mmCIF file of C-alpha atoms in Angstrom:
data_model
loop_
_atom_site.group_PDB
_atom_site.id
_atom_site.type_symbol
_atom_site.label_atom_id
_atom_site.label_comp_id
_atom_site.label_asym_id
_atom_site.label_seq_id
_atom_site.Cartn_x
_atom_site.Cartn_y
_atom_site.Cartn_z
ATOM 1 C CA UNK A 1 0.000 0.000 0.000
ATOM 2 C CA UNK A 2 0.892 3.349 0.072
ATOM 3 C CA UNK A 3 3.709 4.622 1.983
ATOM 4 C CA UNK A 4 5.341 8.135 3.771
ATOM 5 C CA UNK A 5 8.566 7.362 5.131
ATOM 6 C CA UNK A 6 9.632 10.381 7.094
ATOM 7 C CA UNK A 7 13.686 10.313 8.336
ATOM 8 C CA UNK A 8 15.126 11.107 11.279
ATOM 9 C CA UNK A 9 12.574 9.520 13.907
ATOM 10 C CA UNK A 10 14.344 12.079 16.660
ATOM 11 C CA UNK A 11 16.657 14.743 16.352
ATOM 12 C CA UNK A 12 18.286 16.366 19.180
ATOM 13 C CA UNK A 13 20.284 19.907 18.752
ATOM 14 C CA UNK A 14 21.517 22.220 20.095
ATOM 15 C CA UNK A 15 19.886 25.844 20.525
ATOM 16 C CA UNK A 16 20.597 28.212 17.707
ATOM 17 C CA UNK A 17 21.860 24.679 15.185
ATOM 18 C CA UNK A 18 19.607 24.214 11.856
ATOM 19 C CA UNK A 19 17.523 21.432 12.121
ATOM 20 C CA UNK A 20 16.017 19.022 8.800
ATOM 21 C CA UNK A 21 13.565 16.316 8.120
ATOM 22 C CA UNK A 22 13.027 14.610 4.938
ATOM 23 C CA UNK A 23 9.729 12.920 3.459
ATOM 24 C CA UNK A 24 9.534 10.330 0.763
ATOM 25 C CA UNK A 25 6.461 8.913 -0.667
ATOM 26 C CA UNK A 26 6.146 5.079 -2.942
ATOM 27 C CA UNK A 27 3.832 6.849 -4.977
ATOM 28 C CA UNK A 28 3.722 10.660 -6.657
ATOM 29 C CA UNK A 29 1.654 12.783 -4.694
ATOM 30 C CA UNK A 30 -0.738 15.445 -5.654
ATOM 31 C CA UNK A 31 0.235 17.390 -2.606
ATOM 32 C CA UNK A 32 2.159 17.529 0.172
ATOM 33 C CA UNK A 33 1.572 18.753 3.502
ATOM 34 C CA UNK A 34 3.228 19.560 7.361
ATOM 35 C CA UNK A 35 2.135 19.892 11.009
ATOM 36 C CA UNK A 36 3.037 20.120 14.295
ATOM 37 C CA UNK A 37 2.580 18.661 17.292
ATOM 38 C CA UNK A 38 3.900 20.087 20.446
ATOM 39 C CA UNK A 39 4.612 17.709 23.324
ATOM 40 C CA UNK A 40 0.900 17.176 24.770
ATOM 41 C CA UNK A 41 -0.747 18.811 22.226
ATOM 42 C CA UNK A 42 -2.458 18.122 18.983
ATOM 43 C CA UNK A 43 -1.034 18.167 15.008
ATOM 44 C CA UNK A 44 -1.510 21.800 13.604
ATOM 45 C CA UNK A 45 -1.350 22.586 10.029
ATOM 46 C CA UNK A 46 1.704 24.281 8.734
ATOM 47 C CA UNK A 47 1.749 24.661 4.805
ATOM 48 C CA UNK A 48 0.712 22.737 1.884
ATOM 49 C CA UNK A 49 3.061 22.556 -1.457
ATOM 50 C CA UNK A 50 1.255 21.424 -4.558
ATOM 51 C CA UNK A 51 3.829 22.566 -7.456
ATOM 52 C CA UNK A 52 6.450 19.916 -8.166
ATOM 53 C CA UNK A 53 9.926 21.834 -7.316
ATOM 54 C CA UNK A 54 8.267 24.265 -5.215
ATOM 55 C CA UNK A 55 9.625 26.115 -2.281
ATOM 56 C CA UNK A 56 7.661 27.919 0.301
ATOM 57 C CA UNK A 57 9.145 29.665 3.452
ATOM 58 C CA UNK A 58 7.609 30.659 6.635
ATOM 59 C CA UNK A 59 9.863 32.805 8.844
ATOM 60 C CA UNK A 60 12.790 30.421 9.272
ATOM 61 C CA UNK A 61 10.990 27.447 8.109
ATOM 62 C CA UNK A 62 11.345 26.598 4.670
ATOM 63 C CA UNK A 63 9.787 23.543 3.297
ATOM 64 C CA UNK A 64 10.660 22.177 -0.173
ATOM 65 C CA UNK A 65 8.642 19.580 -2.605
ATOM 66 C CA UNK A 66 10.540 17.735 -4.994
ATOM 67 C CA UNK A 67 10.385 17.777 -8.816
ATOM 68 C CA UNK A 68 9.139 14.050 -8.881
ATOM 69 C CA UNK A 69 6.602 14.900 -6.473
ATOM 70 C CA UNK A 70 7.821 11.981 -4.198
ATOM 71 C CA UNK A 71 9.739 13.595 -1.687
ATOM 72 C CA UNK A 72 9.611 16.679 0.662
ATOM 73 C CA UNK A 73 11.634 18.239 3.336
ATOM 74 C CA UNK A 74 11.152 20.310 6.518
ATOM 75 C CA UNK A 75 14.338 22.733 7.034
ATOM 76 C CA UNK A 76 14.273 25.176 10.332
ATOM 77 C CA UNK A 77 17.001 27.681 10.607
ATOM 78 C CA UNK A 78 18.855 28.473 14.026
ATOM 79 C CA UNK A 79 16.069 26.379 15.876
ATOM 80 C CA UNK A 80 14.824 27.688 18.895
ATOM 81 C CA UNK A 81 13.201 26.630 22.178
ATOM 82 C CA UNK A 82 9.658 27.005 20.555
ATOM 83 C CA UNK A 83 10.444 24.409 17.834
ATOM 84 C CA UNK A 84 10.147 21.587 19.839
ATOM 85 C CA UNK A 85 7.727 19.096 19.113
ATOM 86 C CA UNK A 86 7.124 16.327 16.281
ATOM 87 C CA UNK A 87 6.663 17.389 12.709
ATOM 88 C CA UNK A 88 4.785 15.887 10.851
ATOM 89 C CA UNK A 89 4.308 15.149 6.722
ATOM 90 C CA UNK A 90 1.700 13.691 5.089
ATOM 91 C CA UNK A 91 1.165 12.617 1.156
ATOM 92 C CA UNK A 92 -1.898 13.573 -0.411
ATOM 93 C CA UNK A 93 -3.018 11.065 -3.355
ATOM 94 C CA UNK A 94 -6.197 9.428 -4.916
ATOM 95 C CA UNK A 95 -8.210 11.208 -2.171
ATOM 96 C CA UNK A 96 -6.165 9.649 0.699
ATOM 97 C CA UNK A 97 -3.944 11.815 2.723
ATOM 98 C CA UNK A 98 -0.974 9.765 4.389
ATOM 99 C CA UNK A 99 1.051 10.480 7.543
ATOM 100 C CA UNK A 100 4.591 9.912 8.007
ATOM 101 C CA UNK A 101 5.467 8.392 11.356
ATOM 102 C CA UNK A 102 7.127 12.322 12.427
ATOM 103 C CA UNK A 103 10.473 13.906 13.436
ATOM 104 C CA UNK A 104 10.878 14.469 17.218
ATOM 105 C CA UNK A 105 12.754 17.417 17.537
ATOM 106 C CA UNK A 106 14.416 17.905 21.241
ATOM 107 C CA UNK A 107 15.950 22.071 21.525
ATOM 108 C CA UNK A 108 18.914 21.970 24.456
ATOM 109 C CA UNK A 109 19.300 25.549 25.507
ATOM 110 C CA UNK B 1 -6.069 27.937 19.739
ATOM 111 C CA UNK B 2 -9.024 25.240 17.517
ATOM 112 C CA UNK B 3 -12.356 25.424 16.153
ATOM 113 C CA UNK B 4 -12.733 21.930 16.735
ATOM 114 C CA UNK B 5 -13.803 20.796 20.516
ATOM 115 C CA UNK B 6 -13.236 17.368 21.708
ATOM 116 C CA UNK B 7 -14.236 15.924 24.821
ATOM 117 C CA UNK B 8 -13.113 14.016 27.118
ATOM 118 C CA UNK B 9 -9.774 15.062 27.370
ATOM 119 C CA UNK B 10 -8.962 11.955 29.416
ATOM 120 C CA UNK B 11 -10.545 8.827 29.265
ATOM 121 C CA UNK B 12 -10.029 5.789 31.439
ATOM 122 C CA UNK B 13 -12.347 2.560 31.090
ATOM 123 C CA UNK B 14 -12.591 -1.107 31.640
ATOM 124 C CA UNK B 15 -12.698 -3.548 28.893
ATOM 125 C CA UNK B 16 -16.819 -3.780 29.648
ATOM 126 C CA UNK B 17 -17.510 -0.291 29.933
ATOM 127 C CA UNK B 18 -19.302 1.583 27.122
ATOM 128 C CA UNK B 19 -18.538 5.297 26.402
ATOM 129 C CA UNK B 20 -18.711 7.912 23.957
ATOM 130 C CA UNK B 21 -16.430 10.059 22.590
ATOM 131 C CA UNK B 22 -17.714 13.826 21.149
ATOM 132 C CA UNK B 23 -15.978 16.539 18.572
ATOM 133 C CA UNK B 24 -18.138 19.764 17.479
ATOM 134 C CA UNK B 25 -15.980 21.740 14.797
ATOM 135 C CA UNK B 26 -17.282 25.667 14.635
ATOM 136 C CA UNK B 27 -15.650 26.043 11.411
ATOM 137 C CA UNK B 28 -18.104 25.587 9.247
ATOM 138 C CA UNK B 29 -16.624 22.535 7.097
ATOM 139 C CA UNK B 30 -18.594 19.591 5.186
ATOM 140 C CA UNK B 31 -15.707 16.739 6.259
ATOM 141 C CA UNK B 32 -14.723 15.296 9.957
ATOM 142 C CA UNK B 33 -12.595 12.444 10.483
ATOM 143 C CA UNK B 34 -11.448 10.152 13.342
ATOM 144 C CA UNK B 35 -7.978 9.281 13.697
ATOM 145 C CA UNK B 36 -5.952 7.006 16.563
ATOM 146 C CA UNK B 37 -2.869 8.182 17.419
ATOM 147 C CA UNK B 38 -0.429 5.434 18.990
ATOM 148 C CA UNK B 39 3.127 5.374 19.868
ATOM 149 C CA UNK B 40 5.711 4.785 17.070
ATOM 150 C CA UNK B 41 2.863 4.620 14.647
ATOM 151 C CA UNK B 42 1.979 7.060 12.154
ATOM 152 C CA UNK B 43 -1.643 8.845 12.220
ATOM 153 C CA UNK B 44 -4.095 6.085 11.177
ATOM 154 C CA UNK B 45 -7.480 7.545 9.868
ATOM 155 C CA UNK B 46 -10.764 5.576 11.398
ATOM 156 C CA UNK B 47 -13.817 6.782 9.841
ATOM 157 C CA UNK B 48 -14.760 10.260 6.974
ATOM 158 C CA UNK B 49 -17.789 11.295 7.256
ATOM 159 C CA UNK B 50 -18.530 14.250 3.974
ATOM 160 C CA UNK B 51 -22.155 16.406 4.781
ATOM 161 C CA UNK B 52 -22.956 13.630 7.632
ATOM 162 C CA UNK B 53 -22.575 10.818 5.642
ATOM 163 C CA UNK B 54 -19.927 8.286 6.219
ATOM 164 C CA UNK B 55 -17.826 8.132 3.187
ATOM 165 C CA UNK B 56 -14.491 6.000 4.273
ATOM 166 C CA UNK B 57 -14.226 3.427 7.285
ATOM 167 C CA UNK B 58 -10.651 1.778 7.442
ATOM 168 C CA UNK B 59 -11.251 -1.720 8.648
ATOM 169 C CA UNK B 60 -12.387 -0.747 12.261
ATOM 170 C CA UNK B 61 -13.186 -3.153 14.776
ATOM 171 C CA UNK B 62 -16.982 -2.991 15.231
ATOM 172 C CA UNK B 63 -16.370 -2.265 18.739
ATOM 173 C CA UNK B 64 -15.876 0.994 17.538
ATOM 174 C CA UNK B 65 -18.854 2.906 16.276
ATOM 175 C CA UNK B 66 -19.114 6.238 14.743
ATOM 176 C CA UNK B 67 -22.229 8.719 14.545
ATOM 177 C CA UNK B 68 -22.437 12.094 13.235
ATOM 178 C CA UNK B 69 -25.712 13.870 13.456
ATOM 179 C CA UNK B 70 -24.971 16.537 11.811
ATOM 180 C CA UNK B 71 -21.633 18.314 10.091
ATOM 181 C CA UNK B 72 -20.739 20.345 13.019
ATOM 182 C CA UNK B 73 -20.642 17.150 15.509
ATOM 183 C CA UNK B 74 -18.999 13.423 15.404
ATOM 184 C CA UNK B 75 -19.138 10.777 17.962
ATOM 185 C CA UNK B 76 -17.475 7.800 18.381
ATOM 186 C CA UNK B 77 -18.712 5.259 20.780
ATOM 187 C CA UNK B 78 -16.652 2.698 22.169
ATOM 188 C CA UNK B 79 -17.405 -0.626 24.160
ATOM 189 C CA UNK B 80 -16.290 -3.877 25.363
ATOM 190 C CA UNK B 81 -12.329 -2.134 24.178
ATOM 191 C CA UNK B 82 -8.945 -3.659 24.438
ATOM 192 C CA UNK B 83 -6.029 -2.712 26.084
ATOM 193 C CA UNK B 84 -4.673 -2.418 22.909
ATOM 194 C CA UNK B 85 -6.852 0.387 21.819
ATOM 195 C CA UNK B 86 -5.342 2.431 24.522
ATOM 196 C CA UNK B 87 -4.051 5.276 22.698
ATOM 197 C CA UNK B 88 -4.756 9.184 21.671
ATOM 198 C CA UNK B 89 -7.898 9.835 19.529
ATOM 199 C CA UNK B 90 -8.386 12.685 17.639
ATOM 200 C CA UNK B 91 -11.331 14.082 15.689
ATOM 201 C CA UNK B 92 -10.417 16.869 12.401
ATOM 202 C CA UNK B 93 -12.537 18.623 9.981
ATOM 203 C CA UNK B 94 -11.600 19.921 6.843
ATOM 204 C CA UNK B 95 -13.458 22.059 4.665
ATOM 205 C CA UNK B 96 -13.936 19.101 1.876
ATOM 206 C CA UNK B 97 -13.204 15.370 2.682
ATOM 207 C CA UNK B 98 -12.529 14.842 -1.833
ATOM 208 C CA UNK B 99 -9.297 16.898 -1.325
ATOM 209 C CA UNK B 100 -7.883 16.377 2.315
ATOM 210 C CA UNK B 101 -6.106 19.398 2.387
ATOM 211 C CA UNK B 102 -5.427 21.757 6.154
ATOM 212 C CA UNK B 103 -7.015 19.555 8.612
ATOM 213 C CA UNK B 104 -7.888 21.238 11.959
ATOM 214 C CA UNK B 105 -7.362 18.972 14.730
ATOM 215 C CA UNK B 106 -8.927 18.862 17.789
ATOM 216 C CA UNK B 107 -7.186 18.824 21.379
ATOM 217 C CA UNK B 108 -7.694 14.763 21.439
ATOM 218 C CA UNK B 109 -8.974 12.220 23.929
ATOM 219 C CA UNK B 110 -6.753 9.998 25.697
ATOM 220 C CA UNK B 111 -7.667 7.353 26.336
ATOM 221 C CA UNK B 112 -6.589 4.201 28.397
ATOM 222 C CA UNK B 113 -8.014 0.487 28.441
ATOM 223 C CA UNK B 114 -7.799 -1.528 31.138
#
């Protein structure tokens, strides 16, 4: 069946480091989308990306979908405290939307 | 902050119990979903309902049973559970359920089976 393999499972760094997770999908997608989850919280949508190639950025997120449509990556600049929490992708095609399992991402001060 | 309510927050019940589970979303979308949230598992959706009709149900156990009266509210009712069911649930709306696209999550239910 379908598939969203989403790599690291945890990353820790170090306050201030740049932090990246990656997405890649067994099937093209017709979009591709993020969220967060903060620790004891619930996922909360971040962007979509819909253009093969396409780049958006938010602040000092910038998320990037690739020109086969298959893969997709999460890159934060100079994390910060607030970034913790587990990011999440998930594939959008033939109707379904599938989740990757998530990056942790632990912030040391 | 969410436009989409869920309670309980916390759930706790015995294997014979039978409860309910509620979400109201006051966003004014046509599609809610369930989804179980585990540990080391991705997100695996339950049940789509589009305009209060149920349009998707992933091979759930019967012993879970979903309702939606209307498309502002969504109910799952549980009974006779398993331990292994234990996990976080969480109810989202959308503003179509063809295209998937910006689910708003609710705040979740945990819940745990014993």
């Amino acid at each position: 069946g379908q598939q969203v393999m989403q790599i690291p499972q945890y990353q820790h760094v170090q306050e201030g480091e740049d932090f990246t997770t990656y997405c890649n999908s067994s099937t093209t997608l017709s979009n591709i989308q993020w969220y967060k989850q903060r620790p004891g919280g619930h996922p909360v949508f971040l962007i979509q990306l819909v253009k093969s190639g396409e780049v958006k950025k938010q602040k000092r997120l910038t998320f990037q979908f690739g020109e086969a449509k298959k893969n997709s990556s999460l890159h934060i600049t100079a994390t910060q405290t607030t970034d913790v929490g587990t990011y999440f992708c998930a594939g959008g095609s033939q109707g379904n939307l599938i989740f990757g399992k998530g990056t942790k991402l632990s912030v040391k001060p | 902050e969410t436009g989409v309510t869920q309670t309980p927050r916390h759930l706790v019940m015995g294997m014979t119990n039978k409860k309910s589970l509620k979400c109201e979303q006051h966003l004014g979308h046509n599609a809610m979903y369930w989804y179980k949230q585990s540990a080391k598992k991705p997100l695996e959706l339950m049940f789509v309902y589009s305009l209060e009709e149920r349009v998707e149900n992933n091979s759930v156990p019967s012993r879970f049973s979903p309702e939606c009266p209307n498309s502002s509210h969504l109910f799952l009712h549980l009974h006779t559970l398993q331990p292994e069911d234990s996990a976080l649930y969480l109810c989202a709306s959308s503003q179509e359920a063809v295209f998937r696209e910006k689910l708003f999550f609710g705040s979740g239910t945990q819940l745990s089976v014993l």
